[in-house]
Each structure stands twice: as structure tokens, then as C-alpha cells.
GROMACS .gro file of C-alpha atoms in nm:
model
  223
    1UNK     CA    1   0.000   0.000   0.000
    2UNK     CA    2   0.129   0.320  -0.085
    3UNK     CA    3   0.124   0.657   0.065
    4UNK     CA    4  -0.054   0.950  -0.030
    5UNK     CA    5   0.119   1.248  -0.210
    6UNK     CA    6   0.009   1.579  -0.333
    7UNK     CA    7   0.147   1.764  -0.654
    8UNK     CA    8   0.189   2.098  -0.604
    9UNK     CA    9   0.287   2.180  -0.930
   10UNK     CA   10  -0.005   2.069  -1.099
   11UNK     CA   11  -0.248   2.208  -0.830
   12UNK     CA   12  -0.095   2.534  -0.881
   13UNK     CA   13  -0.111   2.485  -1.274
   14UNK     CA   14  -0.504   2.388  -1.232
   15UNK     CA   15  -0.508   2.670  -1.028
   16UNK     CA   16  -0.400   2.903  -1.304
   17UNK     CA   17  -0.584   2.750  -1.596
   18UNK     CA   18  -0.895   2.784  -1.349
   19UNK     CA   19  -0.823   3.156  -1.289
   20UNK     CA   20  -0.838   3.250  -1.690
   21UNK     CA   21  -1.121   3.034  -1.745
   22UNK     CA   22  -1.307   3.219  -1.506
   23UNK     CA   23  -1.158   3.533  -1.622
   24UNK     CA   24  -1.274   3.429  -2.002
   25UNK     CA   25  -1.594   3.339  -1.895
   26UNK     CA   26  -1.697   3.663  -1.670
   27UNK     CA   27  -1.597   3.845  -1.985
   28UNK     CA   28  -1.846   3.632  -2.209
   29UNK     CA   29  -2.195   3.686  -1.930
   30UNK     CA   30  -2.173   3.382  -1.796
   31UNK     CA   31  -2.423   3.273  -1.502
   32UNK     CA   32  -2.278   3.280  -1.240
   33UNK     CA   33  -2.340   3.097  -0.892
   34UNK     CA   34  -2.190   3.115  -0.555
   35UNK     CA   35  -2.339   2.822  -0.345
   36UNK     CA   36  -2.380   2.959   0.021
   37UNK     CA   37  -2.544   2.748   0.325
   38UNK     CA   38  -2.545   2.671   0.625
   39UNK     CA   39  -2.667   2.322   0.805
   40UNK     CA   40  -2.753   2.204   1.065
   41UNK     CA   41  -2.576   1.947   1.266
   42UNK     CA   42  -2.698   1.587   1.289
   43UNK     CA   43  -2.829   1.341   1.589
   44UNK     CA   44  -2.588   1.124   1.565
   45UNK     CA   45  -2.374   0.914   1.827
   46UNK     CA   46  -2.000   1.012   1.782
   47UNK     CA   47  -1.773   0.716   1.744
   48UNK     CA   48  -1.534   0.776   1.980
   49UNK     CA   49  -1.246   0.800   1.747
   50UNK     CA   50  -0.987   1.095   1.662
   51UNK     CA   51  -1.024   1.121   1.313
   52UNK     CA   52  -0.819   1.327   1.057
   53UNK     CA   53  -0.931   1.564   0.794
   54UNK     CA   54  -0.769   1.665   0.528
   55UNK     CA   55  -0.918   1.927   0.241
   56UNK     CA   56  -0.731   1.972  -0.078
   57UNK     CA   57  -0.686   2.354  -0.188
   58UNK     CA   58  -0.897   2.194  -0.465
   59UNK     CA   59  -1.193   2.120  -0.258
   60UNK     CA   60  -1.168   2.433  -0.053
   61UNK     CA   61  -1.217   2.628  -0.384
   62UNK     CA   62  -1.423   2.369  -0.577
   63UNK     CA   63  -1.560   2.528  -0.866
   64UNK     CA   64  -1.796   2.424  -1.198
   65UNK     CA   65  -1.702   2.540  -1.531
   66UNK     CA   66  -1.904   2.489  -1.817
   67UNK     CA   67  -1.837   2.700  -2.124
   68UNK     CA   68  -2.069   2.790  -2.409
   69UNK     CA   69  -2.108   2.502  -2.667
   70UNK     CA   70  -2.241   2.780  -2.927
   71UNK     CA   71  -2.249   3.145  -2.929
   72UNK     CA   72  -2.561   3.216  -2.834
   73UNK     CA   73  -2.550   3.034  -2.513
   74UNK     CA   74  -2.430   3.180  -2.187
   75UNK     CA   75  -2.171   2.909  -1.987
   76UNK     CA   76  -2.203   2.803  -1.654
   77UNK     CA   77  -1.991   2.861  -1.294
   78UNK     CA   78  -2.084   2.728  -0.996
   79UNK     CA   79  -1.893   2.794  -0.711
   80UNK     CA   80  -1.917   2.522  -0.451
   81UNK     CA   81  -1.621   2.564  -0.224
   82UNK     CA   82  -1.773   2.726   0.084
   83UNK     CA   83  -2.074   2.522   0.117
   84UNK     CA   84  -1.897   2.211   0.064
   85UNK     CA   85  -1.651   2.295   0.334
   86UNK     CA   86  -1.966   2.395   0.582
   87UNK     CA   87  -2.144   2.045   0.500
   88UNK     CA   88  -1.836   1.806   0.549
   89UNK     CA   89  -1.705   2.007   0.844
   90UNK     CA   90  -2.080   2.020   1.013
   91UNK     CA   91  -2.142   1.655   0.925
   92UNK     CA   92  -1.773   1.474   1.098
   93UNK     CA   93  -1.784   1.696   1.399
   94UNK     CA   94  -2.175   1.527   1.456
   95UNK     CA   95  -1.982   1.192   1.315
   96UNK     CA   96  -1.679   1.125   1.529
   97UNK     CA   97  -1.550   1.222   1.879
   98UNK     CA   98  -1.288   1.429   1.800
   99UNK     CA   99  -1.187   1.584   1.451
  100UNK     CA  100  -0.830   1.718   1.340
  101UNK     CA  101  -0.839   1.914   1.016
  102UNK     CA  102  -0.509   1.902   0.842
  103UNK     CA  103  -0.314   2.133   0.643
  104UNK     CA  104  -0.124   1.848   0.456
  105UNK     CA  105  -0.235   1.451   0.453
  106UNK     CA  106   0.035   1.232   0.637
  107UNK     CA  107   0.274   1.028   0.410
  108UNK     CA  108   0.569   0.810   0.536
  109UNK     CA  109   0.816   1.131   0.549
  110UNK     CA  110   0.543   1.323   0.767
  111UNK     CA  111   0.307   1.092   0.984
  112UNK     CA  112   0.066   1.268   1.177
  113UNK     CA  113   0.064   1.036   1.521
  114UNK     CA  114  -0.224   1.246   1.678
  115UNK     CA  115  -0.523   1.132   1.450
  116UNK     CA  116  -0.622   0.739   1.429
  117UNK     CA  117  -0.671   0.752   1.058
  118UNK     CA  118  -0.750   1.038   0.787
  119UNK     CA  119  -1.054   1.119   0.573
  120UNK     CA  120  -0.979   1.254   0.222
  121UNK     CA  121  -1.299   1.347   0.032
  122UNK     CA  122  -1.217   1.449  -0.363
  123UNK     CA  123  -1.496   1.603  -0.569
  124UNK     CA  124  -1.450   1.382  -0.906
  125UNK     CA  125  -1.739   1.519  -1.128
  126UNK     CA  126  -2.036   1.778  -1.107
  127UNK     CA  127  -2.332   1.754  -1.367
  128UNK     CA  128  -2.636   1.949  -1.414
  129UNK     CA  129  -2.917   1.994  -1.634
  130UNK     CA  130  -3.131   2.285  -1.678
  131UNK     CA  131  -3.489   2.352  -1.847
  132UNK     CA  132  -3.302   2.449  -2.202
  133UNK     CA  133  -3.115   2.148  -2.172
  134UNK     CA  134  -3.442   1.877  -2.082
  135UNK     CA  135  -3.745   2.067  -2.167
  136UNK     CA  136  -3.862   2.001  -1.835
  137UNK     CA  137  -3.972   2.250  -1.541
  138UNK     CA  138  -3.690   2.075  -1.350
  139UNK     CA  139  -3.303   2.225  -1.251
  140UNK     CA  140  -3.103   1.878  -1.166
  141UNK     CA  141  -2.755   1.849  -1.015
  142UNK     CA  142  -2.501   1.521  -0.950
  143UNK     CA  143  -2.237   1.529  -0.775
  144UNK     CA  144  -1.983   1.269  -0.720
  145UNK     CA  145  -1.706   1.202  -0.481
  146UNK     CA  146  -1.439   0.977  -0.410
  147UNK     CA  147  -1.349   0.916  -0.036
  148UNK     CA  148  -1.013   0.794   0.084
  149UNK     CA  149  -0.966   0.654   0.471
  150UNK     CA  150  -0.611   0.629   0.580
  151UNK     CA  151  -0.374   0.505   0.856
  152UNK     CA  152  -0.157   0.835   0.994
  153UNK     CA  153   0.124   0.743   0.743
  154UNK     CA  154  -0.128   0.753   0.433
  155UNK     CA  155  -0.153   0.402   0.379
  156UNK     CA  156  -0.459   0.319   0.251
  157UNK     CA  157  -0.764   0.175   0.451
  158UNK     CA  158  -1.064   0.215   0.262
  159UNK     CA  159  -1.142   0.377  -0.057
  160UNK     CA  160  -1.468   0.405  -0.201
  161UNK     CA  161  -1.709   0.654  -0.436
  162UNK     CA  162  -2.053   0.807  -0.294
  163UNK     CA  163  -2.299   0.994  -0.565
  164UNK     CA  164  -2.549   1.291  -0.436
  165UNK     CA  165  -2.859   1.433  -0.628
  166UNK     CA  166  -3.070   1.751  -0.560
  167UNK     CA  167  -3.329   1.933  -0.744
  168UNK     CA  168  -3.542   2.191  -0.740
  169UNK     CA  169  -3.868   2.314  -0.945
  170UNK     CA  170  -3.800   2.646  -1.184
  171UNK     CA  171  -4.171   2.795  -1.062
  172UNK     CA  172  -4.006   2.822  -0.693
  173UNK     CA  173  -3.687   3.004  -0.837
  174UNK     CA  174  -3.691   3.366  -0.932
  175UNK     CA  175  -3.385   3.330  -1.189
  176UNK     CA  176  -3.212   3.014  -1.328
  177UNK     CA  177  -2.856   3.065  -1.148
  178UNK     CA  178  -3.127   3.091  -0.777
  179UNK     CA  179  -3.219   2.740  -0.903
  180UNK     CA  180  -2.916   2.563  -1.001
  181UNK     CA  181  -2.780   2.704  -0.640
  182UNK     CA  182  -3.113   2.583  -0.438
  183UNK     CA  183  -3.061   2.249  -0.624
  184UNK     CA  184  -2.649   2.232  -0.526
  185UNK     CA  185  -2.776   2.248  -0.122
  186UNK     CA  186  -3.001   1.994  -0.180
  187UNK     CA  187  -2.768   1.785  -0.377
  188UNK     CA  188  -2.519   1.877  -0.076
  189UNK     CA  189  -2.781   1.739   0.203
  190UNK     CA  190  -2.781   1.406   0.032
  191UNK     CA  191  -2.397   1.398   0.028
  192UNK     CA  192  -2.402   1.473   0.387
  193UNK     CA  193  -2.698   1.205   0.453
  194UNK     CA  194  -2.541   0.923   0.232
  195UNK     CA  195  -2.177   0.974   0.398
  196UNK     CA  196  -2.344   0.977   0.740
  197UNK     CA  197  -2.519   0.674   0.706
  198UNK     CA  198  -2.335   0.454   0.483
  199UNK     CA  199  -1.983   0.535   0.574
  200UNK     CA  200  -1.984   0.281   0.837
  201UNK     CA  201  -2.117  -0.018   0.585
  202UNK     CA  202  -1.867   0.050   0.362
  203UNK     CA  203  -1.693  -0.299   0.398
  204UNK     CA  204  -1.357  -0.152   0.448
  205UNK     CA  205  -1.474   0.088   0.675
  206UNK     CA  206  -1.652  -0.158   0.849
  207UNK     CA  207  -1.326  -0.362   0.903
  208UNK     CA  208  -1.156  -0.116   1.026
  209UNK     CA  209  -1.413  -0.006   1.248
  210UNK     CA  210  -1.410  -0.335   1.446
  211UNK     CA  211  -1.065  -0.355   1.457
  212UNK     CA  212  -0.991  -0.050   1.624
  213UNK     CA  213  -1.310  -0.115   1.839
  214UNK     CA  214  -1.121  -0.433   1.978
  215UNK     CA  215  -0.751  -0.260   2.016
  216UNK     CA  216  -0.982   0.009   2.267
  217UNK     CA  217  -1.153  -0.247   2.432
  218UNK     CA  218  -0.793  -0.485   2.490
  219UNK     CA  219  -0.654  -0.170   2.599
  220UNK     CA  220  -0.929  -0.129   2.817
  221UNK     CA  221  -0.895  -0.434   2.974
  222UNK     CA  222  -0.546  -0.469   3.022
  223UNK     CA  223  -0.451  -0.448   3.428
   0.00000   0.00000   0.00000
């Protein structure tokens, strides 16, 4: 099993091509959308676990980019960052005992040996569909992630995708980029409902679950 690494380079170079894009874009009219919520913490039963979090400059700043396909049409930015960072941070503090966000994940060279194991959540693909696009009264969005669990050297544990869905009606909306933002917190909700609830039946997961559940419990018992 390997560790985990980040590239830099090529974050900064996404970073860049991201910046003119938007730039470009801005110039052209296009609609954009700044996703903004707030939610509200679950009823859940911590598991008493220190768990590591670590957030990618990518997922901090998550944005959608969708340009034109012909002239005449307007492209598409939806800026996800914040609310994504409000909905993962509200969900794992209702999820586990005690949560340690981290500025870089662990690797061999730089173990973290105050967390039990690290989360890394990547945002792998964001689709939407709009009236123009389905002739339907309906503004859709997907979103898909791929979650990493691992150990505090960033050797794997579990890894594992996790798809969310929201909509929202187009009579409820006042303007098309109010919809496709209503539709992102709903789509955000189910992220935060579907990690919450199936994170633990992940078979992986589950695995590792027990077996720190019985290192506590020898510990525990030990005179």
C-alpha cells in the first residue's frame, strides 16, 4: 500500500488555468453561482475516534465550469467551495468524537501520530441539467465524490465513491442561477446524509471499524 502524495505543481497549474477560465468566462456573461449554506448538525452518536481531515486547496475552492457550446449560449460557474466545506465540516464533527483538520495529509516522510486515521474526500465530477437542456420545469444536479480513509502514514484503509442528487422546481426560483444554487444544497444534504449513514457499511470501513473497536476495548482491559 502506498502513501498518499500531493502535486503541487499541478495544483498550482489547475489553479492558473482555473483563474483565466473564469476570467474568459466573466468576460463572455456567464451565469454565475456562488453556493452559500449553512446546516444544521446531525443526531448522531460520535464514534469515539480521533479522526483526521484533510481538504485539498482543490476542494476548498471547488468550482464548476461549463463553457458555451455555441455562441448564443451563456456558460455556466458554480462555485461550490464554501458550502462544501460547511457540509463536510458540520457533518464529521456530529460523526466522530474528535476531529483534526489538516493542512497536509500524512505520508511516510510526515506521519501525523495524533489522529487514528485520515478522511480525504475528492470532488471527481459535477453535472447538471437545466430547463433548455431537458425541456422540463426541473433544474437537476449530481455530484460525485471519491473518499479515501487512511492510517496516519497515508496508507490506505478504505477507498470508495458516494454519488449525491438535488433538485429543485424552476416555478419556486426567481432566476435560473437561484435554481441551479437551491438544487447544489439539496444535492449537498444528500452527500451529507449518504456519507453519514453509509460510511460505516462500507466494507472496508466496516473492518476497520471493528478492529480498532477491539484494540480500545484490549486496551481497556489490560490491568
Amino acid at each position: 500500500m502506498g502513501s498518499t502524495t500531493i502535486d503541487k505543481h499541478d495544483s498550482s497549474r489547475r489553479a492558473t488555468a482555473l483563474a483565466l477560465c473564469l476570467l474568459f468566462l466573466s468576460a463572455c456573461g456567464a451565469n454565475q453561482v456562488i453556493v452559500e449554506s449553512q446546516f444544521p448538525k446531525p443526531a448522531l452518536d460520535p464514534i469515539p475516534m480521533t479522526v483526521g481531515v484533510y481538504f485539498s486547496e482543490d476542494f476548498k475552492t471547488h468550482t464548476f465550469v461549463d463553457e458555451p457550446e455555441a455562441e448564443t449560449e451563456r456558460g455556466w460557474v458554480v462555485e461550490t467551495g464554501a458550502a462544501q466545506m460547511s457540509l463536510w465540516q458540520t457533518i464529521l464533527n456530529a460523526m466522530f468524537e474528535k476531529v483534526v483538520y489538516l493542512e497536509e495529509a500524512p505520508s511516510t516522510e510526515t506521519p501525523n501520530t495524533k489522529v487514528q486515521s485520515v478522511l480525504i474526500p475528492t470532488i471527481s465530477d459535477l453535472q447538471y441539467a437545466i430547463p433548455a437542456h431537458t425541456n422540463t420545469k426541473v433544474f437537476e444536479l449530481w455530484l460525485k465524490y471519491d473518499i479515501a480513509l487512511t492510517d496516519h502514514t497515508g496508507d490506505s484503509l478504505a477507498e470508495w465513491s458516494m454519488t449525491a442528487y438535488g433538485k429543485t422546481p424552476e416555478a419556486f426560483m426567481q432566476s435560473n442561477q437561484e435554481a441551479v444554487g437551491a438544487a447544489a444544497i439539496v444535492a449537498l444534504r444528500d452527500a451529507g446524509a449518504n456519507f453519514a449513514v453509509n460510511f460505516p457499511k462500507v466494507p472496508a470501513v466496516s473492518e476497520w471499524l471493528q478492529r480498532a473497536r477491539d484494540g480500545t476495548s484490549s486496551r481497556e482491559a489490560a490491568p
